[in-house]
PDB file of C-alpha atoms in Angstrom:
ATOM      1  CA  UNK A   1      -2.566 -35.029  17.845  1.00  0.00           C
ATOM      2  CA  UNK A   2      -6.693 -35.466  16.417  1.00  0.00           C
ATOM      3  CA  UNK A   3      -7.185 -35.372  13.054  1.00  0.00           C
ATOM      4  CA  UNK A   4      -8.187 -31.730  12.476  1.00  0.00           C
ATOM      5  CA  UNK A   5      -4.935 -30.907  14.048  1.00  0.00           C
ATOM      6  CA  UNK A   6      -2.738 -32.957  11.745  1.00  0.00           C
ATOM      7  CA  UNK A   7      -5.012 -31.631   9.013  1.00  0.00           C
ATOM      8  CA  UNK A   8      -3.813 -27.653  10.136  1.00  0.00           C
ATOM      9  CA  UNK A   9      -0.166 -29.239  10.502  1.00  0.00           C
ATOM     10  CA  UNK A  10      -0.186 -30.239   6.838  1.00  0.00           C
ATOM     11  CA  UNK A  11      -2.034 -27.196   5.617  1.00  0.00           C
ATOM     12  CA  UNK A  12       0.578 -24.994   7.024  1.00  0.00           C
ATOM     13  CA  UNK A  13       3.157 -26.760   5.222  1.00  0.00           C
ATOM     14  CA  UNK A  14       1.396 -25.858   1.989  1.00  0.00           C
ATOM     15  CA  UNK A  15       0.821 -22.203   2.751  1.00  0.00           C
ATOM     16  CA  UNK A  16       3.808 -20.892   1.200  1.00  0.00           C
ATOM     17  CA  UNK A  17       2.925 -22.562  -2.319  1.00  0.00           C
ATOM     18  CA  UNK A  18      -0.612 -21.838  -2.117  1.00  0.00           C
ATOM     19  CA  UNK A  19       0.194 -18.224  -1.421  1.00  0.00           C
ATOM     20  CA  UNK A  20       2.196 -17.830  -4.264  1.00  0.00           C
ATOM     21  CA  UNK A  21      -0.359 -19.346  -6.682  1.00  0.00           C
ATOM     22  CA  UNK A  22      -2.710 -16.725  -4.793  1.00  0.00           C
ATOM     23  CA  UNK A  23      -0.275 -13.800  -5.801  1.00  0.00           C
ATOM     24  CA  UNK A  24       0.298 -14.405  -9.041  1.00  0.00           C
ATOM     25  CA  UNK A  25      -3.855 -14.349  -9.548  1.00  0.00           C
ATOM     26  CA  UNK A  26      -4.144 -11.709  -7.961  1.00  0.00           C
ATOM     27  CA  UNK A  27      -1.376  -9.443  -7.846  1.00  0.00           C
ATOM     28  CA  UNK A  28      -2.281  -8.443  -4.190  1.00  0.00           C
ATOM     29  CA  UNK A  29      -0.455 -10.087  -0.995  1.00  0.00           C
ATOM     30  CA  UNK A  30      -3.718  -9.466   1.395  1.00  0.00           C
ATOM     31  CA  UNK A  31      -5.904 -10.871  -1.454  1.00  0.00           C
ATOM     32  CA  UNK A  32      -3.917 -13.684  -1.589  1.00  0.00           C
ATOM     33  CA  UNK A  33      -4.007 -14.218   1.977  1.00  0.00           C
ATOM     34  CA  UNK A  34      -7.681 -14.259   2.165  1.00  0.00           C
ATOM     35  CA  UNK A  35      -7.992 -16.708  -0.858  1.00  0.00           C
ATOM     36  CA  UNK A  36      -5.457 -19.009   1.200  1.00  0.00           C
ATOM     37  CA  UNK A  37      -7.446 -18.528   4.443  1.00  0.00           C
ATOM     38  CA  UNK A  38     -10.231 -19.563   2.386  1.00  0.00           C
ATOM     39  CA  UNK A  39      -8.683 -22.508   1.269  1.00  0.00           C
ATOM     40  CA  UNK A  40      -8.251 -23.689   4.739  1.00  0.00           C
ATOM     41  CA  UNK A  41     -12.127 -23.145   5.383  1.00  0.00           C
ATOM     42  CA  UNK A  42     -13.074 -25.360   2.612  1.00  0.00           C
ATOM     43  CA  UNK A  43     -10.540 -27.772   3.742  1.00  0.00           C
ATOM     44  CA  UNK A  44     -12.029 -27.958   6.822  1.00  0.00           C
ATOM     45  CA  UNK A  45     -15.347 -28.221   5.788  1.00  0.00           C
ATOM     46  CA  UNK A  46     -14.824 -31.183   3.604  1.00  0.00           C
ATOM     47  CA  UNK A  47     -14.587 -35.309   3.696  1.00  0.00           C
ATOM     48  CA  UNK A  48     -10.737 -35.784   2.790  1.00  0.00           C
ATOM     49  CA  UNK A  49     -11.246 -39.387   2.665  1.00  0.00           C
ATOM     50  CA  UNK A  50     -10.140 -40.569  -0.835  1.00  0.00           C
ATOM     51  CA  UNK A  51      -7.724 -37.537  -1.533  1.00  0.00           C
ATOM     52  CA  UNK A  52      -4.555 -39.006  -2.316  1.00  0.00           C
ATOM     53  CA  UNK A  53      -2.686 -35.466  -3.416  1.00  0.00           C
ATOM     54  CA  UNK A  54      -3.842 -32.594  -0.902  1.00  0.00           C
ATOM     55  CA  UNK A  55      -1.233 -30.062  -2.340  1.00  0.00           C
ATOM     56  CA  UNK A  56      -3.368 -30.482  -5.656  1.00  0.00           C
ATOM     57  CA  UNK A  57      -6.574 -30.582  -4.223  1.00  0.00           C
ATOM     58  CA  UNK A  58      -5.636 -27.268  -2.029  1.00  0.00           C
ATOM     59  CA  UNK A  59      -4.302 -25.326  -5.392  1.00  0.00           C
ATOM     60  CA  UNK A  60      -7.287 -25.927  -7.526  1.00  0.00           C
ATOM     61  CA  UNK A  61      -9.062 -24.925  -4.441  1.00  0.00           C
ATOM     62  CA  UNK A  62      -7.180 -21.821  -4.287  1.00  0.00           C
ATOM     63  CA  UNK A  63      -7.609 -21.447  -8.162  1.00  0.00           C
ATOM     64  CA  UNK A  64     -11.077 -21.696  -8.033  1.00  0.00           C
ATOM     65  CA  UNK A  65     -11.290 -18.971  -5.091  1.00  0.00           C
ATOM     66  CA  UNK A  66      -9.222 -16.725  -7.219  1.00  0.00           C
ATOM     67  CA  UNK A  67     -11.257 -17.081  -9.895  1.00  0.00           C
ATOM     68  CA  UNK A  68     -13.901 -16.201  -8.304  1.00  0.00           C
ATOM     69  CA  UNK A  69     -12.356 -12.950  -7.089  1.00  0.00           C
ATOM     70  CA  UNK A  70     -11.145 -11.976 -10.029  1.00  0.00           C
ATOM     71  CA  UNK A  71     -14.401 -12.209 -11.607  1.00  0.00           C
ATOM     72  CA  UNK A  72     -16.265 -10.243  -8.914  1.00  0.00           C
ATOM     73  CA  UNK A  73     -13.745  -7.377  -9.404  1.00  0.00           C
ATOM     74  CA  UNK A  74     -14.916  -7.389 -13.366  1.00  0.00           C
ATOM     75  CA  UNK A  75     -18.575  -7.411 -12.586  1.00  0.00           C
ATOM     76  CA  UNK A  76     -18.076  -4.753  -9.908  1.00  0.00           C
ATOM     77  CA  UNK A  77     -15.874  -2.264 -12.722  1.00  0.00           C
ATOM     78  CA  UNK A  78     -13.066  -2.174 -11.017  1.00  0.00           C
ATOM     79  CA  UNK A  79     -11.205   0.610 -13.214  1.00  0.00           C
ATOM     80  CA  UNK A  80      -8.041   2.872 -12.512  1.00  0.00           C
ATOM     81  CA  UNK A  81      -8.431   6.062 -14.617  1.00  0.00           C
ATOM     82  CA  UNK A  82      -4.365   5.296 -14.585  1.00  0.00           C
ATOM     83  CA  UNK A  83      -2.051   2.557 -14.075  1.00  0.00           C
ATOM     84  CA  UNK A  84      -2.758  -0.116 -11.314  1.00  0.00           C
ATOM     85  CA  UNK A  85       0.157  -1.691 -10.118  1.00  0.00           C
ATOM     86  CA  UNK A  86       0.432  -5.107  -7.914  1.00  0.00           C
ATOM     87  CA  UNK A  87       1.136  -5.122  -4.439  1.00  0.00           C
ATOM     88  CA  UNK A  88       5.552  -5.348  -4.409  1.00  0.00           C
ATOM     89  CA  UNK A  89       7.203  -8.055  -2.119  1.00  0.00           C
ATOM     90  CA  UNK A  90      10.296  -6.260  -1.218  1.00  0.00           C
ATOM     91  CA  UNK A  91      13.128  -7.434   0.460  1.00  0.00           C
ATOM     92  CA  UNK A  92      16.083  -5.419   1.598  1.00  0.00           C
ATOM     93  CA  UNK A  93      19.833  -6.338   0.901  1.00  0.00           C
ATOM     94  CA  UNK A  94      20.388  -6.316   4.809  1.00  0.00           C
ATOM     95  CA  UNK A  95      17.272  -8.106   5.385  1.00  0.00           C
ATOM     96  CA  UNK A  96      16.632 -11.883   4.545  1.00  0.00           C
ATOM     97  CA  UNK A  97      13.420 -12.047   4.917  1.00  0.00           C
ATOM     98  CA  UNK A  98      10.415 -14.648   5.106  1.00  0.00           C
ATOM     99  CA  UNK A  99      11.412 -17.403   3.250  1.00  0.00           C
ATOM    100  CA  UNK A 100       7.860 -17.608   1.740  1.00  0.00           C
ATOM    101  CA  UNK A 101       8.272 -14.020   0.667  1.00  0.00           C
ATOM    102  CA  UNK A 102      11.635 -15.019  -1.238  1.00  0.00           C
ATOM    103  CA  UNK A 103       9.819 -18.005  -3.104  1.00  0.00           C
ATOM    104  CA  UNK A 104       6.978 -15.410  -4.303  1.00  0.00           C
ATOM    105  CA  UNK A 105       8.915 -13.019  -5.237  1.00  0.00           C
ATOM    106  CA  UNK A 106      11.149 -15.195  -7.352  1.00  0.00           C
ATOM    107  CA  UNK A 107      10.767 -14.958 -11.126  1.00  0.00           C
ATOM    108  CA  UNK A 108       7.464 -12.955 -10.921  1.00  0.00           C
ATOM    109  CA  UNK A 109       8.129  -9.256 -11.555  1.00  0.00           C
ATOM    110  CA  UNK A 110       6.105  -6.300 -11.490  1.00  0.00           C
ATOM    111  CA  UNK A 111       6.202  -6.300 -15.280  1.00  0.00           C
ATOM    112  CA  UNK A 112       4.752  -9.620 -15.694  1.00  0.00           C
ATOM    113  CA  UNK A 113       2.039  -9.085 -13.075  1.00  0.00           C
ATOM    114  CA  UNK A 114       0.800  -5.862 -14.807  1.00  0.00           C
ATOM    115  CA  UNK A 115       0.466  -8.241 -18.223  1.00  0.00           C
ATOM    116  CA  UNK A 116      -1.635 -10.684 -16.028  1.00  0.00           C
ATOM    117  CA  UNK A 117      -3.755  -8.062 -15.395  1.00  0.00           C
ATOM    118  CA  UNK A 118      -4.866  -7.717 -19.180  1.00  0.00           C
ATOM    119  CA  UNK A 119      -5.856 -11.264 -19.557  1.00  0.00           C
ATOM    120  CA  UNK A 120      -9.420 -12.851 -18.776  1.00  0.00           C
ATOM    121  CA  UNK A 121      -9.746 -14.405 -15.321  1.00  0.00           C
ATOM    122  CA  UNK A 122      -9.863 -17.757 -16.826  1.00  0.00           C
ATOM    123  CA  UNK A 123      -6.806 -17.120 -19.114  1.00  0.00           C
ATOM    124  CA  UNK A 124      -5.286 -16.064 -16.185  1.00  0.00           C
ATOM    125  CA  UNK A 125      -5.956 -19.042 -14.519  1.00  0.00           C
ATOM    126  CA  UNK A 126      -5.204 -21.403 -16.961  1.00  0.00           C
ATOM    127  CA  UNK A 127      -1.675 -19.577 -17.655  1.00  0.00           C
ATOM    128  CA  UNK A 128      -0.903 -19.320 -14.100  1.00  0.00           C
ATOM    129  CA  UNK A 129      -1.871 -22.824 -13.153  1.00  0.00           C
ATOM    130  CA  UNK A 130      -0.593 -24.749 -16.108  1.00  0.00           C
ATOM    131  CA  UNK A 131       2.488 -22.355 -17.393  1.00  0.00           C
ATOM    132  CA  UNK A 132       3.878 -21.824 -13.302  1.00  0.00           C
ATOM    133  CA  UNK A 133       2.732 -24.654 -11.289  1.00  0.00           C
ATOM    134  CA  UNK A 134       2.179 -27.300 -14.091  1.00  0.00           C
ATOM    135  CA  UNK A 135      -1.110 -28.123 -12.893  1.00  0.00           C
ATOM    136  CA  UNK A 136      -2.746 -30.528 -15.526  1.00  0.00           C
ATOM    137  CA  UNK A 137      -5.552 -29.085 -18.049  1.00  0.00           C
ATOM    138  CA  UNK A 138      -7.900 -31.825 -16.956  1.00  0.00           C
ATOM    139  CA  UNK A 139      -8.114 -30.252 -13.584  1.00  0.00           C
ATOM    140  CA  UNK A 140      -7.996 -26.634 -14.890  1.00  0.00           C
ATOM    141  CA  UNK A 141     -11.034 -27.385 -16.738  1.00  0.00           C
ATOM    142  CA  UNK A 142     -13.126 -28.349 -13.851  1.00  0.00           C
ATOM    143  CA  UNK A 143     -12.132 -25.201 -12.719  1.00  0.00           C
ATOM    144  CA  UNK A 144     -13.232 -23.357 -15.429  1.00  0.00           C
ATOM    145  CA  UNK A 145     -16.102 -25.132 -16.312  1.00  0.00           C
ATOM    146  CA  UNK A 146     -14.909 -26.181 -19.876  1.00  0.00           C
ATOM    147  CA  UNK A 147     -13.052 -29.186 -22.103  1.00  0.00           C
ATOM    148  CA  UNK A 148      -9.387 -29.589 -21.259  1.00  0.00           C
ATOM    149  CA  UNK A 149      -8.841 -28.759 -24.914  1.00  0.00           C
ATOM    150  CA  UNK A 150     -10.650 -25.887 -24.239  1.00  0.00           C
ATOM    151  CA  UNK A 151      -8.779 -24.876 -20.938  1.00  0.00           C
ATOM    152  CA  UNK A 152      -5.147 -25.445 -23.429  1.00  0.00           C
ATOM    153  CA  UNK A 153      -6.386 -22.797 -26.029  1.00  0.00           C
ATOM    154  CA  UNK A 154      -6.896 -20.430 -22.946  1.00  0.00           C
ATOM    155  CA  UNK A 155      -3.403 -21.041 -21.503  1.00  0.00           C
ATOM    156  CA  UNK A 156      -2.175 -20.566 -25.058  1.00  0.00           C
ATOM    157  CA  UNK A 157      -3.697 -17.219 -25.779  1.00  0.00           C
ATOM    158  CA  UNK A 158      -2.561 -15.818 -22.525  1.00  0.00           C
ATOM    159  CA  UNK A 159       0.994 -16.976 -23.116  1.00  0.00           C
ATOM    160  CA  UNK A 160       1.280 -15.176 -26.568  1.00  0.00           C
ATOM    161  CA  UNK A 161      -0.045 -12.389 -24.999  1.00  0.00           C
ATOM    162  CA  UNK A 162       2.562 -12.552 -22.133  1.00  0.00           C
ATOM    163  CA  UNK A 163       5.704 -13.459 -24.789  1.00  0.00           C
ATOM    164  CA  UNK A 164       4.635 -10.945 -26.824  1.00  0.00           C
ATOM    165  CA  UNK A 165       4.068  -7.837 -24.029  1.00  0.00           C
ATOM    166  CA  UNK A 166       7.350  -8.804 -22.032  1.00  0.00           C
ATOM    167  CA  UNK A 167      10.937  -9.011 -22.567  1.00  0.00           C
ATOM    168  CA  UNK A 168      12.953 -12.164 -21.147  1.00  0.00           C
ATOM    169  CA  UNK A 169      14.698 -10.457 -18.063  1.00  0.00           C
ATOM    170  CA  UNK A 170      18.405 -10.490 -17.261  1.00  0.00           C
ATOM    171  CA  UNK A 171      18.751 -13.308 -15.167  1.00  0.00           C
ATOM    172  CA  UNK A 172      22.026 -12.263 -13.194  1.00  0.00           C
ATOM    173  CA  UNK A 173      20.755 -10.316 -10.222  1.00  0.00           C
ATOM    174  CA  UNK A 174      24.004  -8.377  -9.689  1.00  0.00           C
ATOM    175  CA  UNK A 175      23.935  -7.543 -13.323  1.00  0.00           C
ATOM    176  CA  UNK A 176      20.618  -6.012 -12.638  1.00  0.00           C
ATOM    177  CA  UNK A 177      21.563  -4.088  -9.718  1.00  0.00           C
ATOM    178  CA  UNK A 178      24.526  -2.360 -11.901  1.00  0.00           C
ATOM    179  CA  UNK A 179      22.132  -0.860 -14.271  1.00  0.00           C
ATOM    180  CA  UNK A 180      19.904   0.223 -11.710  1.00  0.00           C
ATOM    181  CA  UNK A 181      22.557   1.821  -9.606  1.00  0.00           C
ATOM    182  CA  UNK A 182      23.505   3.848 -12.576  1.00  0.00           C
ATOM    183  CA  UNK A 183      19.811   4.941 -13.440  1.00  0.00           C
ATOM    184  CA  UNK A 184      20.019   6.047  -9.508  1.00  0.00           C
ATOM    185  CA  UNK A 185      23.101   7.954 -10.108  1.00  0.00           C
ATOM    186  CA  UNK A 186      21.966   9.605 -13.369  1.00  0.00           C
ATOM    187  CA  UNK A 187      18.883  10.814 -11.778  1.00  0.00           C
ATOM    188  CA  UNK A 188      20.383  12.172  -8.504  1.00  0.00           C
ATOM    189  CA  UNK A 189      23.125  14.198 -10.872  1.00  0.00           C
ATOM    190  CA  UNK A 190      20.305  15.391 -13.091  1.00  0.00           C
ATOM    191  CA  UNK A 191      22.352  14.014 -16.467  1.00  0.00           C
ATOM    192  CA  UNK A 192      19.845  13.280 -18.777  1.00  0.00           C
ATOM    193  CA  UNK A 193      22.400  11.763 -21.284  1.00  0.00           C
ATOM    194  CA  UNK A 194      23.517   8.708 -18.938  1.00  0.00           C
ATOM    195  CA  UNK A 195      19.732   8.275 -17.979  1.00  0.00           C
ATOM    196  CA  UNK A 196      18.708   7.374 -21.838  1.00  0.00           C
ATOM    197  CA  UNK A 197      22.194   5.310 -21.559  1.00  0.00           C
ATOM    198  CA  UNK A 198      20.514   2.716 -19.594  1.00  0.00           C
ATOM    199  CA  UNK A 199      17.244   2.701 -20.741  1.00  0.00           C
ATOM    200  CA  UNK A 200      15.904   0.776 -23.868  1.00  0.00           C
ATOM    201  CA  UNK A 201      14.699   2.623 -26.707  1.00  0.00           C
ATOM    202  CA  UNK A 202      11.087   1.676 -25.906  1.00  0.00           C
ATOM    203  CA  UNK A 203      11.260   1.621 -22.275  1.00  0.00           C
ATOM    204  CA  UNK A 204       7.528   1.625 -20.473  1.00  0.00           C
ATOM    205  CA  UNK A 205       7.309   4.292 -17.290  1.00  0.00           C
ATOM    206  CA  UNK A 206       4.042   3.511 -15.196  1.00  0.00           C
ATOM    207  CA  UNK A 207       3.438   4.858 -11.928  1.00  0.00           C
ATOM    208  CA  UNK A 208       0.664   3.836  -9.671  1.00  0.00           C
ATOM    209  CA  UNK A 209      -0.517   6.868  -6.942  1.00  0.00           C
ATOM    210  CA  UNK A 210      -3.959   5.275  -5.711  1.00  0.00           C
ATOM    211  CA  UNK A 211      -6.662   7.827  -5.490  1.00  0.00           C
ATOM    212  CA  UNK A 212      -4.431  10.155  -3.768  1.00  0.00           C
ATOM    213  CA  UNK A 213      -2.861  13.185  -6.405  1.00  0.00           C
ATOM    214  CA  UNK A 214      -1.294  14.308  -8.526  1.00  0.00           C
ATOM    215  CA  UNK A 215      -4.179  12.386 -10.788  1.00  0.00           C
ATOM    216  CA  UNK A 216      -2.871   9.116 -12.406  1.00  0.00           C
ATOM    217  CA  UNK A 217      -1.322   9.758 -15.554  1.00  0.00           C
ATOM    218  CA  UNK A 218      -0.848   7.305 -18.413  1.00  0.00           C
ATOM    219  CA  UNK A 219       2.590   5.112 -19.188  1.00  0.00           C
ATOM    220  CA  UNK A 220       5.538   7.256 -20.687  1.00  0.00           C
ATOM    221  CA  UNK A 221       7.040   5.394 -23.489  1.00  0.00           C
ATOM    222  CA  UNK A 222      10.664   6.027 -25.213  1.00  0.00           C
ATOM    223  CA  UNK A 223      14.411   6.536 -23.320  1.00  0.00           C
ATOM    224  CA  UNK A 224      14.500  10.229 -23.927  1.00  0.00           C
ATOM    225  CA  UNK A 225      10.560  10.970 -22.636  1.00  0.00           C
ATOM    226  CA  UNK A 226      10.854   8.552 -20.146  1.00  0.00           C
ATOM    227  CA  UNK A 227      14.196  10.437 -19.030  1.00  0.00           C
ATOM    228  CA  UNK A 228      12.700  13.917 -19.084  1.00  0.00           C
ATOM    229  CA  UNK A 229       9.476  12.486 -17.012  1.00  0.00           C
ATOM    230  CA  UNK A 230      12.332  11.199 -14.602  1.00  0.00           C
ATOM    231  CA  UNK A 231      14.197  14.352 -13.847  1.00  0.00           C
ATOM    232  CA  UNK A 232      11.002  16.671 -14.083  1.00  0.00           C
ATOM    233  CA  UNK A 233       9.067  14.217 -11.355  1.00  0.00           C
ATOM    234  CA  UNK A 234      11.364  12.157  -9.477  1.00  0.00           C
ATOM    235  CA  UNK A 235      14.768  14.529  -9.083  1.00  0.00           C
ATOM    236  CA  UNK A 236      13.287  15.242  -5.762  1.00  0.00           C
ATOM    237  CA  UNK A 237      12.972  11.754  -4.928  1.00  0.00           C
ATOM    238  CA  UNK A 238      16.097  10.282  -6.324  1.00  0.00           C
ATOM    239  CA  UNK A 239      18.276  11.255  -3.359  1.00  0.00           C
ATOM    240  CA  UNK A 240      16.289   9.111  -0.908  1.00  0.00           C
ATOM    241  CA  UNK A 241      16.206   5.831  -3.096  1.00  0.00           C
ATOM    242  CA  UNK A 242      17.513   2.897  -1.241  1.00  0.00           C
ATOM    243  CA  UNK A 243      18.744  -0.467  -2.908  1.00  0.00           C
ATOM    244  CA  UNK A 244      15.886  -3.303  -2.628  1.00  0.00           C
ATOM    245  CA  UNK A 245      14.823  -6.435  -4.235  1.00  0.00           C
ATOM    246  CA  UNK A 246      11.435  -5.789  -5.833  1.00  0.00           C
ATOM    247  CA  UNK A 247       9.545  -9.286  -6.766  1.00  0.00           C
ATOM    248  CA  UNK A 248      12.794 -10.741  -7.147  1.00  0.00           C
ATOM    249  CA  UNK A 249      14.596  -8.230  -9.135  1.00  0.00           C
ATOM    250  CA  UNK A 250      16.660  -5.182  -8.662  1.00  0.00           C
ATOM    251  CA  UNK A 251      14.681  -2.123  -7.733  1.00  0.00           C
ATOM    252  CA  UNK A 252      14.627   0.956  -5.023  1.00  0.00           C
ATOM    253  CA  UNK A 253      12.633   2.044  -1.671  1.00  0.00           C
ATOM    254  CA  UNK A 254      11.818   5.520  -1.517  1.00  0.00           C
ATOM    255  CA  UNK A 255      12.172   6.473   1.945  1.00  0.00           C
ATOM    256  CA  UNK A 256      11.871   9.906   3.462  1.00  0.00           C
ATOM    257  CA  UNK A 257      11.442  10.379   7.299  1.00  0.00           C
ATOM    258  CA  UNK A 258      11.220   6.461   7.867  1.00  0.00           C
ATOM    259  CA  UNK A 259       8.210   6.825   5.579  1.00  0.00           C
ATOM    260  CA  UNK A 260       8.196   4.384   2.648  1.00  0.00           C
ATOM    261  CA  UNK A 261       7.034   6.902  -0.134  1.00  0.00           C
ATOM    262  CA  UNK A 262       7.274   4.791  -3.404  1.00  0.00           C
ATOM    263  CA  UNK A 263       8.634   1.133  -4.379  1.00  0.00           C
ATOM    264  CA  UNK A 264      10.212   1.184  -7.606  1.00  0.00           C
ATOM    265  CA  UNK A 265      10.493  -1.943  -9.609  1.00  0.00           C
ATOM    266  CA  UNK A 266      12.472  -2.706 -12.903  1.00  0.00           C
ATOM    267  CA  UNK A 267      12.978  -5.202 -15.740  1.00  0.00           C
ATOM    268  CA  UNK A 268      16.150  -5.216 -17.236  1.00  0.00           C
ATOM    269  CA  UNK A 269      16.825  -7.403 -20.336  1.00  0.00           C
ATOM    270  CA  UNK A 270      20.075  -6.677 -22.647  1.00  0.00           C
ATOM    271  CA  UNK A 271      21.470  -4.962 -20.243  1.00  0.00           C
ATOM    272  CA  UNK A 272      19.120  -2.057 -20.080  1.00  0.00           C
ATOM    273  CA  UNK A 273      16.006  -1.018 -18.290  1.00  0.00           C
ATOM    274  CA  UNK A 274      12.831  -2.102 -20.132  1.00  0.00           C
ATOM    275  CA  UNK A 275      10.341  -1.152 -17.741  1.00  0.00           C
ATOM    276  CA  UNK A 276       9.958   1.192 -14.933  1.00  0.00           C
ATOM    277  CA  UNK A 277       7.287   0.669 -12.205  1.00  0.00           C
ATOM    278  CA  UNK A 278       6.854   3.165  -9.474  1.00  0.00           C
ATOM    279  CA  UNK A 279       4.254   1.898  -6.513  1.00  0.00           C
ATOM    280  CA  UNK A 280       3.100   4.734  -4.605  1.00  0.00           C
ATOM    281  CA  UNK A 281      -0.301   3.962  -3.746  1.00  0.00           C
ATOM    282  CA  UNK A 282      -0.254   4.105   0.129  1.00  0.00           C
ATOM    283  CA  UNK A 283      -2.656   1.649   0.423  1.00  0.00           C
ATOM    284  CA  UNK A 284      -0.150  -1.001  -1.111  1.00  0.00           C
ATOM    285  CA  UNK A 285       2.611   0.216   1.016  1.00  0.00           C
ATOM    286  CA  UNK A 286       0.641  -0.363   4.268  1.00  0.00           C
ATOM    287  CA  UNK A 287       3.017  -3.140   5.530  1.00  0.00           C
ATOM    288  CA  UNK A 288       6.223  -1.817   4.971  1.00  0.00           C
ATOM    289  CA  UNK A 289       7.872  -0.448   7.613  1.00  0.00           C
ATOM    290  CA  UNK A 290      11.851   1.356   7.117  1.00  0.00           C
ATOM    291  CA  UNK A 291      13.833   2.491  10.131  1.00  0.00           C
ATOM    292  CA  UNK A 292      15.026   5.954   9.399  1.00  0.00           C
TER     293      UNK A 292
END
């Protein structure tokens, strides 16, 4: 085995970790893969003599690549008329799924990723790298071009926004599933009162349809309003919903004729649903193939 083959082999051992970093930074599996591949290109072209911690070096490289991608998004003024949700990671109950996808899905729910989208690129990088992956502020400072103290402030601002906007989800997946199953049963039967009973009073309902009709709509807030919306707009889809794990939490996929029409992520806190995120953008569902 030559030096390049050895380096490539080591890189592959770090790929799940790097993809995890990139997904949290970008909210897109396809873009995360691009960022990881760019890290390999830079590694292949670099003189690695003296690099003692290859995983740390690669993590900062991926962070820098993702920061550039996030800044490029903003410079192109990529705006959505409605809600722009991340690409979901879906695991079916009878499908073990790739190990790396299970790692990616763990503790990074759709609702959290939606909040991360509201941060500046530098804030998002500082929060993700430090709070999620324990990267020192000295390393983060080098990526964002600021002092370690300024990098610490970036992470602190991001942390306050995240903690203020995202209730801590219930950790028990079985409890989450029971709540989501009750929601789906109520939606299928058209039971308004039963729906309201499993929804938090301040529940938020978001839908990302991409560029296709119906036109994107703002988020719906409040148990009664969300229940009305679900019964009015989702009644025809509810019978086709199947249980799934979506980004590490109890969720559902809507499958009609073997085609995935949407992925639904739920955030359950205190035994009630606090957010419902429906990804119905075909471009974000391309990789999902479910048997009829």
